[in-house]
PDB file of C-alpha atoms in Angstrom:
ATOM      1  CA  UNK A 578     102.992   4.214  54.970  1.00  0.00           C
ATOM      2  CA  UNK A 579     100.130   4.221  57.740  1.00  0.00           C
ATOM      3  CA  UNK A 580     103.178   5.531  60.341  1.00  0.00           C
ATOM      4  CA  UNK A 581     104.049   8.384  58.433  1.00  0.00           C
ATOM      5  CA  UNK A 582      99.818   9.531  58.022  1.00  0.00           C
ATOM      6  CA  UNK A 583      99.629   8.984  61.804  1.00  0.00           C
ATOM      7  CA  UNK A 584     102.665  10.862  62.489  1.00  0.00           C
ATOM      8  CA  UNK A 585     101.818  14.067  59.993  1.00  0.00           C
ATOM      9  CA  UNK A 586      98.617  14.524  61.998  1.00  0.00           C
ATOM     10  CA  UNK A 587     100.802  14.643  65.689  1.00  0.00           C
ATOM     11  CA  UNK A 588     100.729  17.470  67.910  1.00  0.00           C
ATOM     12  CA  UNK A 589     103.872  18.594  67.072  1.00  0.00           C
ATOM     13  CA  UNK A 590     102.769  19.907  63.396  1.00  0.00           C
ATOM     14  CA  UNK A 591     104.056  22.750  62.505  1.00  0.00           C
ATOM     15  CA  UNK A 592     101.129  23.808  60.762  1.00  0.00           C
ATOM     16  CA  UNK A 593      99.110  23.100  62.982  1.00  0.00           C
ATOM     17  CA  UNK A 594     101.239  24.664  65.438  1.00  0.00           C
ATOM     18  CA  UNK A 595     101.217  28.504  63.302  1.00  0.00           C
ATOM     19  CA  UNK A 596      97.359  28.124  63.364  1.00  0.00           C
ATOM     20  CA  UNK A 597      96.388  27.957  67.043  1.00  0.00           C
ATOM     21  CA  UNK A 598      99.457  31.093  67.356  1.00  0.00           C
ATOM     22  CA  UNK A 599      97.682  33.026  64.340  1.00  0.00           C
ATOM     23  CA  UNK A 600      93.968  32.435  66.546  1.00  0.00           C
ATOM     24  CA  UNK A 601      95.507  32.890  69.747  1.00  0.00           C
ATOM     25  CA  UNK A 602      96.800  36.361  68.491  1.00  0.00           C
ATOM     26  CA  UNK A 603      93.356  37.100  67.192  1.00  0.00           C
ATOM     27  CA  UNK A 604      91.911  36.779  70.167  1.00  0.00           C
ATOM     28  CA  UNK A 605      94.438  38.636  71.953  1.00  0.00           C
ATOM     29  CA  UNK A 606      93.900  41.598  69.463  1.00  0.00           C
ATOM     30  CA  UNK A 607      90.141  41.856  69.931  1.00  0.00           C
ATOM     31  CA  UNK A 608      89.979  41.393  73.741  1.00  0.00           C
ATOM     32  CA  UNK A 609      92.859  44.269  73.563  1.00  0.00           C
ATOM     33  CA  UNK A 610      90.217  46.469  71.048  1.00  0.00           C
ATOM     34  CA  UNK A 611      87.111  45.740  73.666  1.00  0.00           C
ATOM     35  CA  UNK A 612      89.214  46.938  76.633  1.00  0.00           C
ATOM     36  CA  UNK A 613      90.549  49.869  74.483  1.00  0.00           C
ATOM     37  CA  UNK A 614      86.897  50.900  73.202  1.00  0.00           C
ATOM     38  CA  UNK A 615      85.312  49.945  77.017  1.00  0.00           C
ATOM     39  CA  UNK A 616      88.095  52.312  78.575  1.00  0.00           C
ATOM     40  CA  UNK A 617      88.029  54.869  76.465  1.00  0.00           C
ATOM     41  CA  UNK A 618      83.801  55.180  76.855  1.00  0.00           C
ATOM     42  CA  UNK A 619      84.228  55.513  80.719  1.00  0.00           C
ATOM     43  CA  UNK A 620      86.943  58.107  80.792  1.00  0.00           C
ATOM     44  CA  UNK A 621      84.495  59.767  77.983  1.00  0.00           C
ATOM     45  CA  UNK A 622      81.916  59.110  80.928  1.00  0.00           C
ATOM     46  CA  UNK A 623      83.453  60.831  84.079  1.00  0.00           C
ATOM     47  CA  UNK A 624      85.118  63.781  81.899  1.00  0.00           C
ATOM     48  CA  UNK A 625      81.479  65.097  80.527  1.00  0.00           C
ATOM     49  CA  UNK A 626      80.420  67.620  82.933  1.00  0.00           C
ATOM     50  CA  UNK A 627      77.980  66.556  85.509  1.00  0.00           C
ATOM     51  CA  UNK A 628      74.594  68.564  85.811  1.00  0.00           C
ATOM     52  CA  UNK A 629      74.254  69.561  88.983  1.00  0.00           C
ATOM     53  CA  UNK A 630      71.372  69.062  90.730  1.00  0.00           C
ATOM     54  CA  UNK A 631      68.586  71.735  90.957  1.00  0.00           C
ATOM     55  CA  UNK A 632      65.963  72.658  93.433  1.00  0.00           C
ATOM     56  CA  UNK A 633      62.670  74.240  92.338  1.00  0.00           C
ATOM     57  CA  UNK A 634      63.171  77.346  93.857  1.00  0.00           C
ATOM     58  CA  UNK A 635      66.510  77.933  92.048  1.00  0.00           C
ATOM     59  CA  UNK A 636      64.631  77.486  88.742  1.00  0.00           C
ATOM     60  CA  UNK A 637      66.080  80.534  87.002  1.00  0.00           C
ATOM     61  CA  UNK A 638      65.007  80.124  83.204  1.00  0.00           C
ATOM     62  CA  UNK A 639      63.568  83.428  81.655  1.00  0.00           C
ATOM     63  CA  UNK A 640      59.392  83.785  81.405  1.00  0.00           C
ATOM     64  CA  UNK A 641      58.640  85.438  78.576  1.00  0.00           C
ATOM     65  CA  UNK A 642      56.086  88.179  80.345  1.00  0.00           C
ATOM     66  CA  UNK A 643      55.159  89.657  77.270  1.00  0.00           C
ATOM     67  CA  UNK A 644      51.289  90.027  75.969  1.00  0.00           C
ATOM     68  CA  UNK A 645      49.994  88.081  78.849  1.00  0.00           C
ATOM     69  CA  UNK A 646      47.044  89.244  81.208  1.00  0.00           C
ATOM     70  CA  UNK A 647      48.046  91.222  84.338  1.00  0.00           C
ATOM     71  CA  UNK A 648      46.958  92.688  86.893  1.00  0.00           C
ATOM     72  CA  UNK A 649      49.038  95.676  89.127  1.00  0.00           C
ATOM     73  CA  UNK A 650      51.177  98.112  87.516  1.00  0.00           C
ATOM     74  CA  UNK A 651      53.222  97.267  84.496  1.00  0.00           C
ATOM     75  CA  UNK A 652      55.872  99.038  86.065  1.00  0.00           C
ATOM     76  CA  UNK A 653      55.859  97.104  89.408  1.00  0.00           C
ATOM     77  CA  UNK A 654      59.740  96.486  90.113  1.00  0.00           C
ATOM     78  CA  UNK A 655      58.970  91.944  90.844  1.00  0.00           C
ATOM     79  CA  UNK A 656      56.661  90.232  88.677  1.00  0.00           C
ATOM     80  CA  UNK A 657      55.160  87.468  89.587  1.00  0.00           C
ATOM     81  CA  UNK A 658      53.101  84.587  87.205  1.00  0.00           C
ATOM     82  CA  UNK A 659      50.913  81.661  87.701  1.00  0.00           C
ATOM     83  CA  UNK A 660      50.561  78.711  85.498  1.00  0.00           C
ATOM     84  CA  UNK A 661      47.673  77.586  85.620  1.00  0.00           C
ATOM     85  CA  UNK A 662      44.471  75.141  84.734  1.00  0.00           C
ATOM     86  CA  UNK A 663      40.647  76.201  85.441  1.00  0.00           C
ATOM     87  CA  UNK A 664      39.843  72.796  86.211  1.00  0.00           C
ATOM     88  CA  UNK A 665      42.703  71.767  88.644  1.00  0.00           C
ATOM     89  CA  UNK A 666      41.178  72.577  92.477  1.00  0.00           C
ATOM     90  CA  UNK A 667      44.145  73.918  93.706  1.00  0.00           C
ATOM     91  CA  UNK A 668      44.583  76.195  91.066  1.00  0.00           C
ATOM     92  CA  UNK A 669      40.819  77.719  92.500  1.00  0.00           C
ATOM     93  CA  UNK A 670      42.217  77.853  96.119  1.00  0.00           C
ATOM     94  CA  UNK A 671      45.327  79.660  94.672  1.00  0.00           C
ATOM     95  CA  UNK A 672      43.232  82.114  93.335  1.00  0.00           C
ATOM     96  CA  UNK A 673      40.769  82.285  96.005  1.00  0.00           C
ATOM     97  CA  UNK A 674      42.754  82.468  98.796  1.00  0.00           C
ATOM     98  CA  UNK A 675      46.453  83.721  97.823  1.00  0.00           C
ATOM     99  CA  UNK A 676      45.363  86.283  94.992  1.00  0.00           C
ATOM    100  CA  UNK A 677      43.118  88.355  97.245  1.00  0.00           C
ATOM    101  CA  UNK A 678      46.097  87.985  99.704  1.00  0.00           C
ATOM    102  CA  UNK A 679      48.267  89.172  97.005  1.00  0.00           C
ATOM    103  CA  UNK A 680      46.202  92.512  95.870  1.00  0.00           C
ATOM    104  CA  UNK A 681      45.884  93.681  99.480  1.00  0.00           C
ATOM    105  CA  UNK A 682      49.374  93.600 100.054  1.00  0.00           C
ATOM    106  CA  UNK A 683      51.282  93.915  96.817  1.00  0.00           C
ATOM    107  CA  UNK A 684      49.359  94.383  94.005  1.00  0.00           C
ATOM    108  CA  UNK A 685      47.251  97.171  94.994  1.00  0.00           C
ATOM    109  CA  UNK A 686      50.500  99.011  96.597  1.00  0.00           C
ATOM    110  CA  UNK A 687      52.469  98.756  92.963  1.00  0.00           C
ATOM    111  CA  UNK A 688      54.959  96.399  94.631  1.00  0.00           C
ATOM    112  CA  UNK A 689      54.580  93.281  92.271  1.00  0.00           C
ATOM    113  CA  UNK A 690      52.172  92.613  89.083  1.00  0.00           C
ATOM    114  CA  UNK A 691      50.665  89.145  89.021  1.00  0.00           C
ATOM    115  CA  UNK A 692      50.647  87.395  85.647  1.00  0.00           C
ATOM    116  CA  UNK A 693      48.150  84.738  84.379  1.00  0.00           C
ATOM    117  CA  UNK A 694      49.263  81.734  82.026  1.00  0.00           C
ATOM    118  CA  UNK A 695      47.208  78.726  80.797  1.00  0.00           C
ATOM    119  CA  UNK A 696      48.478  75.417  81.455  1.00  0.00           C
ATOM    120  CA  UNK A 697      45.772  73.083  79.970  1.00  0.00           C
ATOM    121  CA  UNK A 698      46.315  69.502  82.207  1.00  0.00           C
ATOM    122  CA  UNK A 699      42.905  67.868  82.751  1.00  0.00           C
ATOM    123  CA  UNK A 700      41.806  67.524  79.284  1.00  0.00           C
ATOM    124  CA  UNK A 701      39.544  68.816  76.717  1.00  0.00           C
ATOM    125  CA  UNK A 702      37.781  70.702  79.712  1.00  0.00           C
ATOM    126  CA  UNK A 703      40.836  72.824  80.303  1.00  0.00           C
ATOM    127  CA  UNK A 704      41.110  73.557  77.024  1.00  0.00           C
ATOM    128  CA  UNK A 705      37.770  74.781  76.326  1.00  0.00           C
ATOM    129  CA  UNK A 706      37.869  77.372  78.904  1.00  0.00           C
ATOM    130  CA  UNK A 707      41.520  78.273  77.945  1.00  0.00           C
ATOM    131  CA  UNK A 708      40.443  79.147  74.450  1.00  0.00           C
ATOM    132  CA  UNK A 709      37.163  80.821  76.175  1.00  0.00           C
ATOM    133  CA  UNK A 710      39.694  83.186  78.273  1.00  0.00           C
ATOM    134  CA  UNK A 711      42.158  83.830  75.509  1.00  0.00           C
ATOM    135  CA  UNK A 712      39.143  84.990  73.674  1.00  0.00           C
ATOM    136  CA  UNK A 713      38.097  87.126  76.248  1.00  0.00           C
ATOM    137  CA  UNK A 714      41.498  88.823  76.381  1.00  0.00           C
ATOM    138  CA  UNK A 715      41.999  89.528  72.708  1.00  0.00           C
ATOM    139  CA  UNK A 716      38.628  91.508  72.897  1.00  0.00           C
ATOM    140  CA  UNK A 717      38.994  93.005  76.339  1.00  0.00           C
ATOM    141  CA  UNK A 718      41.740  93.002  78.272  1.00  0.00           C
ATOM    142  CA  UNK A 719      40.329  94.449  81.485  1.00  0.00           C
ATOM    143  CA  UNK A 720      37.531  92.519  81.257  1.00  0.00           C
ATOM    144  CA  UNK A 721      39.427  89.682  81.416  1.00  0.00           C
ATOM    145  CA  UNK A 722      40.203  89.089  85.409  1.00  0.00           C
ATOM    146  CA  UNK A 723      36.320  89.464  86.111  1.00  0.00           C
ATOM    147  CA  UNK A 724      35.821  86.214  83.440  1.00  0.00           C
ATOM    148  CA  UNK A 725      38.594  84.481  85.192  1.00  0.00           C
ATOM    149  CA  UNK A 726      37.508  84.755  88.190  1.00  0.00           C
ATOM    150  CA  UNK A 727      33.802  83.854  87.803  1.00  0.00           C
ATOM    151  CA  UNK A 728      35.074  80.510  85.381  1.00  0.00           C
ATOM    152  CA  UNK A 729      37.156  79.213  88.855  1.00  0.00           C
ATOM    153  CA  UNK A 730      34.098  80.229  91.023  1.00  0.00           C
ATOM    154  CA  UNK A 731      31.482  77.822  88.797  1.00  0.00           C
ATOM    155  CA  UNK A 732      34.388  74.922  89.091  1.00  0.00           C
ATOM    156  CA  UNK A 733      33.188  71.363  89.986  1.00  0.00           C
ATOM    157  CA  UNK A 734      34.896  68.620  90.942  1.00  0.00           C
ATOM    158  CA  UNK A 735      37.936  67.340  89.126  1.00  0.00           C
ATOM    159  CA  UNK A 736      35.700  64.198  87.794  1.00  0.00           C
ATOM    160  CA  UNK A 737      32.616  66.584  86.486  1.00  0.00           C
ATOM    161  CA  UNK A 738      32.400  67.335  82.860  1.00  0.00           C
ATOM    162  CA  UNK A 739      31.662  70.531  84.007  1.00  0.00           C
ATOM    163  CA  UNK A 740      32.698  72.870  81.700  1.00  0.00           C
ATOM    164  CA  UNK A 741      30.671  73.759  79.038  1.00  0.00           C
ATOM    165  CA  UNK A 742      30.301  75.724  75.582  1.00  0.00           C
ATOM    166  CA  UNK A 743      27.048  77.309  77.594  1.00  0.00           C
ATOM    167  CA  UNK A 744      28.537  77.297  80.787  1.00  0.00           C
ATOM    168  CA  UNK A 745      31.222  79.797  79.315  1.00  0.00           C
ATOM    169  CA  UNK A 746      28.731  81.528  76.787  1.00  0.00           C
ATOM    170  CA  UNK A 747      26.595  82.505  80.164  1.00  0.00           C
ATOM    171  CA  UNK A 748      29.290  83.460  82.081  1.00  0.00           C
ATOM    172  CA  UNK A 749      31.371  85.467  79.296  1.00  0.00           C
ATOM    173  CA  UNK A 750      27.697  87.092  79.454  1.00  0.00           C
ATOM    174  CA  UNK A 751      27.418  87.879  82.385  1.00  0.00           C
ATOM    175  CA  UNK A 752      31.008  89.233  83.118  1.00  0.00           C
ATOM    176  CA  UNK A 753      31.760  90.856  79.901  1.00  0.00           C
ATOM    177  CA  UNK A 754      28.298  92.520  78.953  1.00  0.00           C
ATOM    178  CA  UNK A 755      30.599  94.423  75.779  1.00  0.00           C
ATOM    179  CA  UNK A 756      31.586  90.546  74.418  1.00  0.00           C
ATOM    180  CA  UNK A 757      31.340  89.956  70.888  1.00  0.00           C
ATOM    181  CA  UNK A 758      29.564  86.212  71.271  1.00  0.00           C
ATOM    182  CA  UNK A 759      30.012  85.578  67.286  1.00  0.00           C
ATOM    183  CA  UNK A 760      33.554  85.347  68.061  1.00  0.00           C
ATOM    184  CA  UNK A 761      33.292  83.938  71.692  1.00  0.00           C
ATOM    185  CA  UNK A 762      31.229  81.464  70.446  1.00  0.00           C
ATOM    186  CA  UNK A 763      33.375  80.747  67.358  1.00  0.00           C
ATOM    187  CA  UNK A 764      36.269  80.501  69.692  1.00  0.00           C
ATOM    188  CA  UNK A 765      34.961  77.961  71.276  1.00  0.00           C
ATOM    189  CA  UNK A 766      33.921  75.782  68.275  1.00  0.00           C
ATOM    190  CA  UNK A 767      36.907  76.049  66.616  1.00  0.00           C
ATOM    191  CA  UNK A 768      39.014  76.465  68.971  1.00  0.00           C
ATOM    192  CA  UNK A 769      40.648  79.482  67.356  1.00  0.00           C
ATOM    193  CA  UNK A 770      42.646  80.789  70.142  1.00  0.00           C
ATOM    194  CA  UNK A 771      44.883  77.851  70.979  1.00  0.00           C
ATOM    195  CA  UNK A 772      47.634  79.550  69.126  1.00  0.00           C
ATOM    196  CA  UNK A 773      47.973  81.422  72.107  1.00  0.00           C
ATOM    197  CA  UNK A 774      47.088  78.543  74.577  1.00  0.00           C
ATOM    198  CA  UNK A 775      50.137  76.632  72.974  1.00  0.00           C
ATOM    199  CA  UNK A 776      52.031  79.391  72.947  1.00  0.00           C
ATOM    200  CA  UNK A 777      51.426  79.598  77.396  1.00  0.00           C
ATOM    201  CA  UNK A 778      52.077  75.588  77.611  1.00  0.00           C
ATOM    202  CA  UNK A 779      55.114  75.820  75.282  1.00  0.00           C
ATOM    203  CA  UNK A 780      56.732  78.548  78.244  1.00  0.00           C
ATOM    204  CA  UNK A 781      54.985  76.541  80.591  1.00  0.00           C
ATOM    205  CA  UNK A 782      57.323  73.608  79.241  1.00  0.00           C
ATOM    206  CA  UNK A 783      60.679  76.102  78.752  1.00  0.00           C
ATOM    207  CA  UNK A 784      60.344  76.958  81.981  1.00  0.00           C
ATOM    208  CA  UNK A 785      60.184  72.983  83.909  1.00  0.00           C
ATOM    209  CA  UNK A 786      56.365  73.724  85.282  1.00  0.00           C
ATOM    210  CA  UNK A 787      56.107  69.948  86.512  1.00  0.00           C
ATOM    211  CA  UNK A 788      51.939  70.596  87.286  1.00  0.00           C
ATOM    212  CA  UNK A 789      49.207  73.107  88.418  1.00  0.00           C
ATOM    213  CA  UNK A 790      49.495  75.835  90.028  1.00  0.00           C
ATOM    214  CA  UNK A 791      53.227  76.538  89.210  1.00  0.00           C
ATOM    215  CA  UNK A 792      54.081  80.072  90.648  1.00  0.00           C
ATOM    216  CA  UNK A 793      56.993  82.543  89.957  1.00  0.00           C
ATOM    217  CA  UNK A 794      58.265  84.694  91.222  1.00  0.00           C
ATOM    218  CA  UNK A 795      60.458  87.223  88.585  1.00  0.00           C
ATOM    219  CA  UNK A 796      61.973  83.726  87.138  1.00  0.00           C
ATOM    220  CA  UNK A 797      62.296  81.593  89.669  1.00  0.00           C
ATOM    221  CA  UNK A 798      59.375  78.833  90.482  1.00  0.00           C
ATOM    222  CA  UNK A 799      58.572  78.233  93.919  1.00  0.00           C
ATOM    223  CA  UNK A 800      58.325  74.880  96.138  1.00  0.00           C
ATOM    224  CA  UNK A 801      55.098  75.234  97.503  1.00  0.00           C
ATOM    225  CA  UNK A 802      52.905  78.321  95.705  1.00  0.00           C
ATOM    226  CA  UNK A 803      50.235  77.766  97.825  1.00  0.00           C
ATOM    227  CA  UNK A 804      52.556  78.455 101.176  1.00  0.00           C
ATOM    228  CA  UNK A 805      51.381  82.098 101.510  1.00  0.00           C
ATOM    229  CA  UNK A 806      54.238  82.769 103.949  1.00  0.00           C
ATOM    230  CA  UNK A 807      56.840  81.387 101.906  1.00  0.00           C
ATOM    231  CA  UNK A 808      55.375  83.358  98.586  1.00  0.00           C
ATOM    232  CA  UNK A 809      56.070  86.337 100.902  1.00  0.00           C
ATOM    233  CA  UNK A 810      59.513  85.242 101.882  1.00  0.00           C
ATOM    234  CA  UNK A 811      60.159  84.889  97.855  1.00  0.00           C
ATOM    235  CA  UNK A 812      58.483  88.090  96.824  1.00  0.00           C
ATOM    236  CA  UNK A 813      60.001  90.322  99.680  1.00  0.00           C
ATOM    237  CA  UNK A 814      63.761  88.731  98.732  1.00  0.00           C
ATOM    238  CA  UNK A 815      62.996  89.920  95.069  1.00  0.00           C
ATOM    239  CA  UNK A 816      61.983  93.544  96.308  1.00  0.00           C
ATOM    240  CA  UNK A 817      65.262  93.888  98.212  1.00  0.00           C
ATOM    241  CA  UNK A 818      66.870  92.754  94.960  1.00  0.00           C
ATOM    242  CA  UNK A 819      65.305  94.840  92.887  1.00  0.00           C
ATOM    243  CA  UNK A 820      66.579  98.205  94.503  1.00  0.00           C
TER     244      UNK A 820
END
């Protein structure tokens, strides 16, 4: 009796035997469904179109030019816009040493029309005097470049808490003798103009501005802004396009 238990339990059961084939095919199956499901993600992989790789200056996405401040003709044949922050120091030498470059040579002689966007990086600062400058637009457009300019000319340094509801107050003052400081001031204590801040970051962030000062020229953003040669390169290629 004890021979035939010991020899039911042998390697050579049957049984036994169909189980390991049944696993065996199991596994077989699955590895088969991994390689199928691996293989068939990779060739999903290479067919996808690859992005190709883009330089700044090749940056070609449309800027929505319309209701910002300007200054030049509106009927200048290049356009050209800067994004940028009152508190961010190179945004101040843009405008203090470009611009003025700028007006002599294109501006003033109808060749290009510089636009003006807020791109609020360095904090609650930046946003104060975006709102401020907004403000100053919705109530006086021309008025507005003569605000701007005197807001980058009281700039501290990039660590300073420099910017101020009476900082602005004096200067809006001072610049804009016609401002209605009810609403200035309102402006700036409830920020009531960031409708149309947001609205300058949100083409700011279309667009792929990666910091302050990003300049454009028509729609395409340039390497180096502050390069005056190379804004010239940029601005006279656009003019001999635009004939």
């Amino acid at each position: 009796m004890s021979e035939t238990k010991h020899s039911s339990k042998g390697t050579n059961d049957p049984k036994k035997g169909r189980i390991v084939i049944f696993s065996s095919i199991i596994v077989i199956v699955l590895v088969a469904a991994i390689a199928i499901m691996v293989y068939s993600n990779l060739n999903h992989k290479e067919t996808k179109p690859k992005k190709q790789p883009t330089h700044r200056t090749e940056q070609t996405t449309r800027i929505d030019y319309q209701g910002q401040p300007f200054i030049g003709s509106s009927k200048a044949p290049v356009k050209v816009a800067v994004f940028s922050d009152y508190r961010c120091p190179y945004c101040k030498q843009f405008e203090e040493t470009v611009v003025p470059k700028l007006e002599k040579e294109y501006i003033n002689t109808g060749k290009i029309s510089l636009y003006f966007f807020n791109d609020t990086v360095l904090g609650p600062g930046s946003v104060l005097a975006a709102n401020a400058s907004e403000e100053v637009y919705h109530q006086n457009p021309k008025a507005f470049w003569a605000f701007h300019k005197a807001v980058f000319a009281a700039q501290k340094d990039e660590k300073e808490q420099w910017v101020t509801k009476k900082l602005l107050t004096d200067i809006a003052k001072k610049t804009v003798p016609s401002i209605d400081l009810k609403a200035f001031e309102n402006a700036l204590n409830t920020k009531s103009r960031q409708d149309d801040v947001n609205k300058d970051e949100s083409i700011a962030e279309s667009v792929g501005v990666p910091g302050t000062p990003a300049i454009f020229v028509g729609d395409k953003m340039l390497e180096d802004g502050l390069n005056y040669d190379l804004l010239k390169q940029s601005i006279n290629s656009a003019l001999k396009g635009s004939k």
